[in-house]
Structures are given as structure tokens and as C-alpha cells.
Short mmCIF file of C-alpha atoms and ligand atoms in Angstrom, two decimals:
data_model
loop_
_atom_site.label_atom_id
_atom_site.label_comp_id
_atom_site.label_asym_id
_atom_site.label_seq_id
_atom_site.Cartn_x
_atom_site.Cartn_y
_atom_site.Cartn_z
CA UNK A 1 20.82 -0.94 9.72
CA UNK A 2 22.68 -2.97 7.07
CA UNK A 3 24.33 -1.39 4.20
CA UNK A 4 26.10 1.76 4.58
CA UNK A 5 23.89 4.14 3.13
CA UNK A 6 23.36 7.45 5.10
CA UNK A 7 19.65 6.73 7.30
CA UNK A 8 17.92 9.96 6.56
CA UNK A 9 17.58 9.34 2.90
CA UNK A 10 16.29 5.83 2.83
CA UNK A 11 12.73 7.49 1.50
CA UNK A 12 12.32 10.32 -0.92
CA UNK A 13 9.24 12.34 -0.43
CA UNK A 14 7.28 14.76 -2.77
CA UNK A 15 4.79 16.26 -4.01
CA UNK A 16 3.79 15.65 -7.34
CA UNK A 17 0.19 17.10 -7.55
CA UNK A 18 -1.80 18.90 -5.35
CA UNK A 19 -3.35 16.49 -2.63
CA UNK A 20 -0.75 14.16 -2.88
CA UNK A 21 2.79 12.57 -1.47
CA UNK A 22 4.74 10.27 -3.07
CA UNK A 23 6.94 8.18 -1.01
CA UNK A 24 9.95 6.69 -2.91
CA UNK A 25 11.59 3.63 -1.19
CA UNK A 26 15.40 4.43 -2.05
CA UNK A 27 17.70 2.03 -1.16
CA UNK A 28 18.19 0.62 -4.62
CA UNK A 29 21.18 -0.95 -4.04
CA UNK A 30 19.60 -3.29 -1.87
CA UNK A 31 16.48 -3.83 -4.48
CA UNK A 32 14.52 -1.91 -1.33
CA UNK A 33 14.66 -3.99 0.97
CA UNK A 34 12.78 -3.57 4.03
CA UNK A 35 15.65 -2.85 6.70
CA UNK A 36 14.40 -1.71 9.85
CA UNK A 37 15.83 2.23 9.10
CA UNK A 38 13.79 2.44 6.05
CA UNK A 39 9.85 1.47 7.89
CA UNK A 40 10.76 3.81 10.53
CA UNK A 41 11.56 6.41 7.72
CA UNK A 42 8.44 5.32 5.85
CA UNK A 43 6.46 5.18 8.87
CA UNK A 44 7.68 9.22 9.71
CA UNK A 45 6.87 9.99 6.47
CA UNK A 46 2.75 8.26 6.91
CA UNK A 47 2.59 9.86 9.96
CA UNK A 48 3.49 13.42 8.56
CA UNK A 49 0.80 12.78 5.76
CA UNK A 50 -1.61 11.54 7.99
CA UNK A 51 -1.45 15.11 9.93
CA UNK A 52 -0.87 17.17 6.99
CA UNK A 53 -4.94 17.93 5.90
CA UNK A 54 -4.06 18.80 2.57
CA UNK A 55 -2.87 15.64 1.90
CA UNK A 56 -5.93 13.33 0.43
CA UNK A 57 -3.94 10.55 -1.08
CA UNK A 58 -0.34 8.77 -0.73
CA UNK A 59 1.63 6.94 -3.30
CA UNK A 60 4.54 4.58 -2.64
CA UNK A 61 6.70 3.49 -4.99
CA UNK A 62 10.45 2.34 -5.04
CA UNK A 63 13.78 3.79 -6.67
CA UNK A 64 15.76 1.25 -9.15
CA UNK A 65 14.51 -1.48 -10.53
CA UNK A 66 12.60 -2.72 -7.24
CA UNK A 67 9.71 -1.69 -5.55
CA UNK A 68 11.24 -3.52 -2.50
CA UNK A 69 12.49 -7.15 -2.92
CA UNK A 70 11.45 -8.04 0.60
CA UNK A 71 12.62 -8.15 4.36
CA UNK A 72 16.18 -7.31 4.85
CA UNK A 73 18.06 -10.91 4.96
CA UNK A 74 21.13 -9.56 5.66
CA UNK A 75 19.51 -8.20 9.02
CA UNK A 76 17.38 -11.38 9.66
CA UNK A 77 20.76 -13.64 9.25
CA UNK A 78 22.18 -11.87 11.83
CA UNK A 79 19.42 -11.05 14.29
CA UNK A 80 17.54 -14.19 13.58
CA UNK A 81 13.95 -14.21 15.42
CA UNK A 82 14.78 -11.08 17.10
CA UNK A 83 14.97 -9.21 13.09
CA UNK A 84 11.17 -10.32 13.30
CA UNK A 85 9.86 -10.73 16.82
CA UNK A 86 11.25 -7.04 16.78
CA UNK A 87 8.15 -4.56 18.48
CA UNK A 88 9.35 -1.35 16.27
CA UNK A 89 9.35 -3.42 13.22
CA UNK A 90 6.13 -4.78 13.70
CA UNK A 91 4.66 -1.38 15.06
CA UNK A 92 5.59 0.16 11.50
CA UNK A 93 3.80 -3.10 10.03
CA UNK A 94 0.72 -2.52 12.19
CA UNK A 95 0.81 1.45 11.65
CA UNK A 96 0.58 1.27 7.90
CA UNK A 97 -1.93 -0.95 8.04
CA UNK A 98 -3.71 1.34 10.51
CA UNK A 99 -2.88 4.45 7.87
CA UNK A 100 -6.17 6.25 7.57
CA UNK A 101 -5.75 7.54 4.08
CA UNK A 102 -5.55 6.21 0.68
CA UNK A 103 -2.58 4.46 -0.14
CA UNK A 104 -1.35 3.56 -4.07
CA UNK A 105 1.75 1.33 -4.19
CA UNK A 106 3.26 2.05 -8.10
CA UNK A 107 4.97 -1.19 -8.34
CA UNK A 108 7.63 -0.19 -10.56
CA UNK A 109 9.82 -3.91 -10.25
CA UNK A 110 10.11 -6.70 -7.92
CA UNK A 111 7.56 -6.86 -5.30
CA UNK A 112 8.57 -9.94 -3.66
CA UNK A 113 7.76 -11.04 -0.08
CA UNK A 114 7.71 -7.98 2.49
CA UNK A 115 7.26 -6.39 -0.47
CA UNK A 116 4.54 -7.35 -1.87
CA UNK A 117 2.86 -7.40 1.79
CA UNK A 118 3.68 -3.68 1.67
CA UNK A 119 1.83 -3.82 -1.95
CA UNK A 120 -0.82 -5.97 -0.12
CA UNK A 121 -1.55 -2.84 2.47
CA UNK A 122 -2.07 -0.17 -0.18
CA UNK A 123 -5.69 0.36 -0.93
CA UNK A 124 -4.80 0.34 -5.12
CA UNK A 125 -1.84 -1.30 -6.51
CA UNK A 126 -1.11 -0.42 -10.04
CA UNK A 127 2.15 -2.02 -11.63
CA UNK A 128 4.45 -1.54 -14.28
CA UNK A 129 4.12 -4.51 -17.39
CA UNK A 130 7.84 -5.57 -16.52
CA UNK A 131 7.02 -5.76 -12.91
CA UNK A 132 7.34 -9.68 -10.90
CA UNK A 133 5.74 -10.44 -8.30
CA UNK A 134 6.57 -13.35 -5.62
CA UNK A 135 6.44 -14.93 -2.07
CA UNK A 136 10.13 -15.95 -2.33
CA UNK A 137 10.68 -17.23 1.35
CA UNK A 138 10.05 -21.11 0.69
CA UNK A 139 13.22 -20.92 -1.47
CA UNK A 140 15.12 -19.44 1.61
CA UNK A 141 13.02 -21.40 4.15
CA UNK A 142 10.90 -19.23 5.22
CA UNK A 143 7.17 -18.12 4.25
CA UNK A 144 5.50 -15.20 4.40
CA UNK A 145 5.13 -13.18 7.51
CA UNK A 146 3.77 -9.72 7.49
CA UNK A 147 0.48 -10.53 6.26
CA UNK A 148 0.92 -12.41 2.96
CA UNK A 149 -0.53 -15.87 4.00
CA UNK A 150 -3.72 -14.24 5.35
CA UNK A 151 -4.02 -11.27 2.13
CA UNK A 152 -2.72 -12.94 -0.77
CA UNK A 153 -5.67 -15.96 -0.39
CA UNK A 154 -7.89 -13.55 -0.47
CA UNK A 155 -6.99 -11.72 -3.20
CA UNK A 156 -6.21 -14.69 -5.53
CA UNK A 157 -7.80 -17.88 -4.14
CA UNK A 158 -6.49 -20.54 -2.69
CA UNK A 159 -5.15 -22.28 -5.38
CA UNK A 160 -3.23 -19.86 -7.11
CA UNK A 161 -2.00 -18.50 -3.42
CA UNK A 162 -0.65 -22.24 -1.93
CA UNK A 163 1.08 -21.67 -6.03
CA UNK A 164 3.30 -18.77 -4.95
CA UNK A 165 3.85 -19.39 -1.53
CA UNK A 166 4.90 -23.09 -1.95
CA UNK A 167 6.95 -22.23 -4.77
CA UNK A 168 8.24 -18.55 -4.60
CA UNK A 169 6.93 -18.49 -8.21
CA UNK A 170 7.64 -15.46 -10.05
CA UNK A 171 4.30 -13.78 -11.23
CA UNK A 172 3.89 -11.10 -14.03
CA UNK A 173 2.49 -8.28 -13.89
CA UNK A 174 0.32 -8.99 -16.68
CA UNK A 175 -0.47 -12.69 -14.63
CA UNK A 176 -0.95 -10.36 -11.58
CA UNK A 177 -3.51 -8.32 -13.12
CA UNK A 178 -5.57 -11.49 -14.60
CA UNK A 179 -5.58 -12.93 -11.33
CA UNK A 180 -7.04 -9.69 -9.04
CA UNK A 181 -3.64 -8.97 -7.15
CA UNK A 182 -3.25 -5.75 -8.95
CA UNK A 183 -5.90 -3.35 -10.56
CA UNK A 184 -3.97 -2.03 -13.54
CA UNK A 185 -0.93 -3.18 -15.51
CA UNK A 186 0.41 -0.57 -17.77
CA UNK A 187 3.50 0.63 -19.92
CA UNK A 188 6.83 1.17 -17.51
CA UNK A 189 6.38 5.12 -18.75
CA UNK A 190 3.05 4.84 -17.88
CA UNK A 191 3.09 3.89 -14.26
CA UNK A 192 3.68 7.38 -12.23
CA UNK A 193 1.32 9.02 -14.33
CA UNK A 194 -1.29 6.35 -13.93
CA UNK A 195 -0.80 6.08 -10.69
CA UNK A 196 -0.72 9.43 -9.95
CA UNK A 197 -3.82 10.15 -12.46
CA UNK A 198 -5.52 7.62 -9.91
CA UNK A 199 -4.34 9.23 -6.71
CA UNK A 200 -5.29 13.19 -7.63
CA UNK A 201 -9.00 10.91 -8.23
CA UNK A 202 -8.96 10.45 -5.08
CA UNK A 203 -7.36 13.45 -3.48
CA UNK A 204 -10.07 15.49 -5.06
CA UNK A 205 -12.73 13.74 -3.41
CA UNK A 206 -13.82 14.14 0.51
CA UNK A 207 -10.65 13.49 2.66
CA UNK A 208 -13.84 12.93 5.47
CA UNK A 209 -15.13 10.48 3.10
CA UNK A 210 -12.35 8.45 1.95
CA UNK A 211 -11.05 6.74 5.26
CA UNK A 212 -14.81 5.64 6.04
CA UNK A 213 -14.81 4.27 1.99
CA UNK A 214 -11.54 2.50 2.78
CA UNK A 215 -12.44 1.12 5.87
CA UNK A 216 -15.77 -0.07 4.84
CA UNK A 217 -13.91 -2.03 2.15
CA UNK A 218 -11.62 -3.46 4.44
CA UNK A 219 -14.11 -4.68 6.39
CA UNK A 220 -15.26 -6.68 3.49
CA UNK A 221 -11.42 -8.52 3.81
CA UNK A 222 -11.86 -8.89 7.71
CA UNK A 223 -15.12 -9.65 8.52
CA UNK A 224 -18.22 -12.31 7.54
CA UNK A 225 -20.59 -10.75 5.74
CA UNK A 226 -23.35 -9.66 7.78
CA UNK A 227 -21.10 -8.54 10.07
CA UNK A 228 -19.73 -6.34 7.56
CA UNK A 229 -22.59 -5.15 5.93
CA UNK A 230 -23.22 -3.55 9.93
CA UNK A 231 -19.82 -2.20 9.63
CA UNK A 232 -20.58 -0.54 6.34
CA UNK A 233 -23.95 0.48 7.62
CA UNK A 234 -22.64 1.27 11.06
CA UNK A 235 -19.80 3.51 8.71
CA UNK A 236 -22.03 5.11 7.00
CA UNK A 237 -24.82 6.48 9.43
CA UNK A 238 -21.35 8.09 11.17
CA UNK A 239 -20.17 9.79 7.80
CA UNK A 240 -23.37 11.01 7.45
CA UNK A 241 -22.27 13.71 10.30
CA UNK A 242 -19.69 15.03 8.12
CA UNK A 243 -20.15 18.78 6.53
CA UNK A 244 -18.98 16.82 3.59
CA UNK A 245 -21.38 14.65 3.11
CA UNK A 246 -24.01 17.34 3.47
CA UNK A 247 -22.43 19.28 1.05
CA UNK A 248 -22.05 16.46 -1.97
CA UNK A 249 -25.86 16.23 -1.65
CA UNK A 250 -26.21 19.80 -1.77
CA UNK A 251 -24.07 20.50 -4.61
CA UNK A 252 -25.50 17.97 -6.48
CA UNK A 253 -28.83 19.41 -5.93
CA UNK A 254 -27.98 22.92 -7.35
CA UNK A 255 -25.80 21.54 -10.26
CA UNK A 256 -22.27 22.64 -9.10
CA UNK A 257 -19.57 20.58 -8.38
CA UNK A 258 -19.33 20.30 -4.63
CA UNK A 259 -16.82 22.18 -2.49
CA UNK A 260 -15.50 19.91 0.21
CA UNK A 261 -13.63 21.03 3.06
CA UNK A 262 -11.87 17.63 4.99
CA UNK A 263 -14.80 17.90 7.31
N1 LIG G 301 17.45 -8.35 1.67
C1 LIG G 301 18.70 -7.83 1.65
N2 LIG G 301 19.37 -7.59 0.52
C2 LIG G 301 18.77 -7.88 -0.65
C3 LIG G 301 17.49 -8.44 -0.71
C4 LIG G 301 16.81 -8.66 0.52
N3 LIG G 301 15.56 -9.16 0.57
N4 LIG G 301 17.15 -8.63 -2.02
C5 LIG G 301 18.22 -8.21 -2.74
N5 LIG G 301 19.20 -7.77 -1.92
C6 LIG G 301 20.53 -7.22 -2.29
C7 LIG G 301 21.45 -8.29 -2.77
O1 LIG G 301 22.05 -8.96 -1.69
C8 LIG G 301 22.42 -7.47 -3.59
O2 LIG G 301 23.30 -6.81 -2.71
P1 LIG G 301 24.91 -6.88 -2.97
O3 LIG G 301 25.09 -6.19 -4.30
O4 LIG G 301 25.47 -6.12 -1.82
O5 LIG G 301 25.27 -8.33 -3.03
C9 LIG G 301 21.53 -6.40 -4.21
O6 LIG G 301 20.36 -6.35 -3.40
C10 LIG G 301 21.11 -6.71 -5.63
O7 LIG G 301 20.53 -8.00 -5.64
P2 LIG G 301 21.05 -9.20 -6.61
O8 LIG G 301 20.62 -10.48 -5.98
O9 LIG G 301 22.50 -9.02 -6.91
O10 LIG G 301 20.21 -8.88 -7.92
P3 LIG G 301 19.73 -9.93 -9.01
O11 LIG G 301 19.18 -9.11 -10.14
O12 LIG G 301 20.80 -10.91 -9.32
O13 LIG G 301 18.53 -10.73 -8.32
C11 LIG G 301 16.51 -10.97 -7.03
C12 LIG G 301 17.34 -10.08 -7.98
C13 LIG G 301 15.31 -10.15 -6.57
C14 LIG G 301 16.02 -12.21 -7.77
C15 LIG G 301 17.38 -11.39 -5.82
O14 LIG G 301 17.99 -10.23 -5.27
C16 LIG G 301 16.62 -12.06 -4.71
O15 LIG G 301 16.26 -13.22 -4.85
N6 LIG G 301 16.39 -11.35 -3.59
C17 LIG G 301 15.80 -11.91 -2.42
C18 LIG G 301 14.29 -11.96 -2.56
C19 LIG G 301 13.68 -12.61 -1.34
O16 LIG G 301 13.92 -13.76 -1.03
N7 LIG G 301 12.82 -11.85 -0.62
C20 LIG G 301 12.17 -12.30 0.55
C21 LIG G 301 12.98 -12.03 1.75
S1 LIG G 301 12.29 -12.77 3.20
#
């Protein structure tokens, strides 16, 4: 690990409502950045939610004035292919993208390059007005490599994509929000409650339910249509074995809210 902070403290964890962790990248120092220590911390910390069954939602946000401000550089200058070709590193990349639950990135500053492809992997990203987003590489020469040449086209179009990545533009939030990367662009005092408002949403709903929602929409990023539409139909027929699902209907039926169980 670079830097000499202490490695058991590289994310904060809490619970802020009931339903929910919030993961606090804290190595602010450093703007966040992405040094191997901190995704295996981060990764623990998934892992821990993704057991935990009272856990229906996770937000991520960073300490500082970063949400993470990329890979680590110092680590890739002196590793060099290895700092990426590394099999824990991208483990942790594939696990969160894997992660079963909700995730909300809070982008509370700059989410630039790794970054913003850990934004890219949360299922809602709300930001902060005075947060700046970017693909920085080019102006290091580099481009994006956990993800962002394959999500960020998506999300934005080609155009506006080939923009950032080609010129490590920085983006606004408020540019961010017009052009799809983001859902919500609020106040800075705003964001944890906003984001947090949005995650309890969710925690209150199925935790059955919510993985098969989330993967159904991924499919939508992965897959040509028809093939998702099978997915979502395939998705659905198997939620439809849930006591969960049972229940919503039920509850509706007799005009009470519904009592779900995780199962
Ligand atoms: N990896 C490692 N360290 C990083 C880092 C990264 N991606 N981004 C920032 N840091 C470190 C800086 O080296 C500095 O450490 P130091 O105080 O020990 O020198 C500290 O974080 C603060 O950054 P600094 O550059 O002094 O802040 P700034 O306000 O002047 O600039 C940025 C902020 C974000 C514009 C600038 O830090 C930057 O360009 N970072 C790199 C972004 C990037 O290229 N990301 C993609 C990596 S592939």
C-alpha cells in the first residue's frame, strides 16, 4: 500500500438507518484513491453486507473533498502492468460488480477515473452540486480501465463519452445530471440525506425482490433486447417463488401495507 496510513481504517462503516450501511472511502489525503488496501477493505466490508440479512441497501461515499480521484498512481508508477494485471485487484473489481444488493454511490467530490467506474457500478448515483466528474487518464496516458470505456457510452452516448475520455474533461455535476450519468444533483448539505432518503426506499422494500430488480436492469446494459426482455421474463417467473412476492399481492389485496420477510 502507498501512503502511510494505518490499513484497517481505509473504510469507515455505519449504520445510519435501519436497513442500511454506509461505506466511507477514507483516505482523504490521497483524494481516495483506489490503492489496492482500500478495495480489499471495501470489498470485506460488501461481503459483510451481503451476509448480513438486515441489510437491504448500501451507500458509498468518500471522506474529504473526494469521492475517490481514481486508481492509485503512485502504486501503478511503481508496479507498472503488474498494479493492473493484478488478480486481487481485479477480483474486488469483478466482486462489486457481482454485489447482489443495491448500491448508492453519494458522490460528495471528484469522481474521476477508477472513481467514477466505482460510481459507474452503483445501481443510483446521486452527487453533490460542487461535485466533477472525469476520465482523467488521457492526460496521464492512459484511458480508462475498470469498466469506463464500455459504461460511460452507455450512459451518455457516444459523443459526449469519446468527449471525456479523449480529453479528461472535467464534468459538473449539474452537466452530469443533464447528460444521464447521475440521477440527482443536489445541495452539498443535501447529499447524505438524499442519498440516504433514497437508500431506506429501498431497504424497506423486498430484499428477495431487489437483486432480481437490479439484475433485470442490468441486463438491459448487457444484453440485446430480446435477449433481455427473456432475462427479465426469465427473472421474473423465478421471483415469483419468493414468500415475498406472494405476500405484496396479498397485502395489497387486504389494504395493509405488506410485511416482507427477505424471502
Ligand atoms: N493516485 C494517487 N494519489 C493521488 C491521486 C491518485 N489517483 N489523486 C490525488 N492523489 C494525491 C496527490 O498526489 C496528493 O498527494 P500528496 O499531498 O502526497 O502530494 C493528494 O492526493 C492531493 O492531491 P493534489 O493533486 O495535491 O490536489 P489538487 O486539489 O491540487 O488536485 C486533482 C486535485 C484531483 C485535480 C489531482 O489530484 C489529480 O489530477 N489527481 C489525479 C486524477 C487522475 O488522473 N485519476 C486517474 C488515475 S488513473
Amino acid at each position: 500500500m502507498s501512503g502511510t496510513q494505518a490499513q484497517d481504517d481505509l473504510i469507515t462503516a455505519s449504520r445510519p438507518a435501519p436497513g442500511i450501511v454506509q461505506l466511507n472511502l477514507n483516505r482523504p489525503d490521497k483524494l481516495n484513491a483506489l490503492s489496492k488496501a482500500l478495495l480489499a477493505q471495501l470489498l470485506d466490508h460488501l461481503h459483510k453486507a451481503s451476509a448480513d440479512d438486515g441489510i437491504g441497501c448500501v451507500v458509498i461515499t468518500g471522506n474529504g473533498r473526494a469521492f475517490a480521484a481514481g486508481a492509485d498512481i503512485s502504486d501503478m508508477l511503481e508496479r507498472g502492468v503488474a498494479s493492473y494485471v493484478d488478480t486481487d485487484r481485479l477480483g474486488v473489481w469483478a466482486a462489486i460488480e457481482a454485489f447482489s444488493k443495491p448500491l448508492v454511490a453519494a458522490v460528495n467530490g471528484y469522481a474521476l477515473g477508477g472513481g467514477l467506474e466505482l460510481a459507474l457500478l452503483c445501481d443510483v448515483i446521486v452527487a453533490s452540486k460542487t461535485a466533477q466528474f472525469a476520465t482523467p487518464e488521457i492526460k496521464i496516458g492512459s484511458f480508462p480501465g475498470d469498466g469506463g470505456t464500455q459504461r460511460l457510452p452507455r450512459l451518455v452516448g457516444k459523443s459526449f463519452a469519446m468527449q471525456m475520455v479523449l480529453t479528461g474533461m472535467m464534468v459538473s455535476a449539474e452537466l452530469a445530471e443533464r447528460k444521464g450519468l447521475i440521477s440527482e444533483a443536489v445541495e452539498p448539505d443535501e447529499l447524505l440525506p438524499r442519498a440516504l432518503e433514497i437508500a431506506s426506499e429501498i431497504a424497506r422494500m423486498s430484499s428477495a425482490i431487489t437483486p432480481y430488480a437490479k439484475r433485470a436492469v442490468n441486463a438491459a446494459f448487457e444484453l440485446p433486447l430480446g435477449q433481455g426482455i427473456e432475462e427479465e421474463r426469465r427473472l421474473t417467473v423465478e421471483a415469483f417463488a419468493t414468500e415475498d412476492r406472494v405476500e405484496g399481492l396479498r397485502a395489497f389485496k387486504e389494504k395493509r401495507p405488506p410485511q416482507f420477510k427477505g424471502r
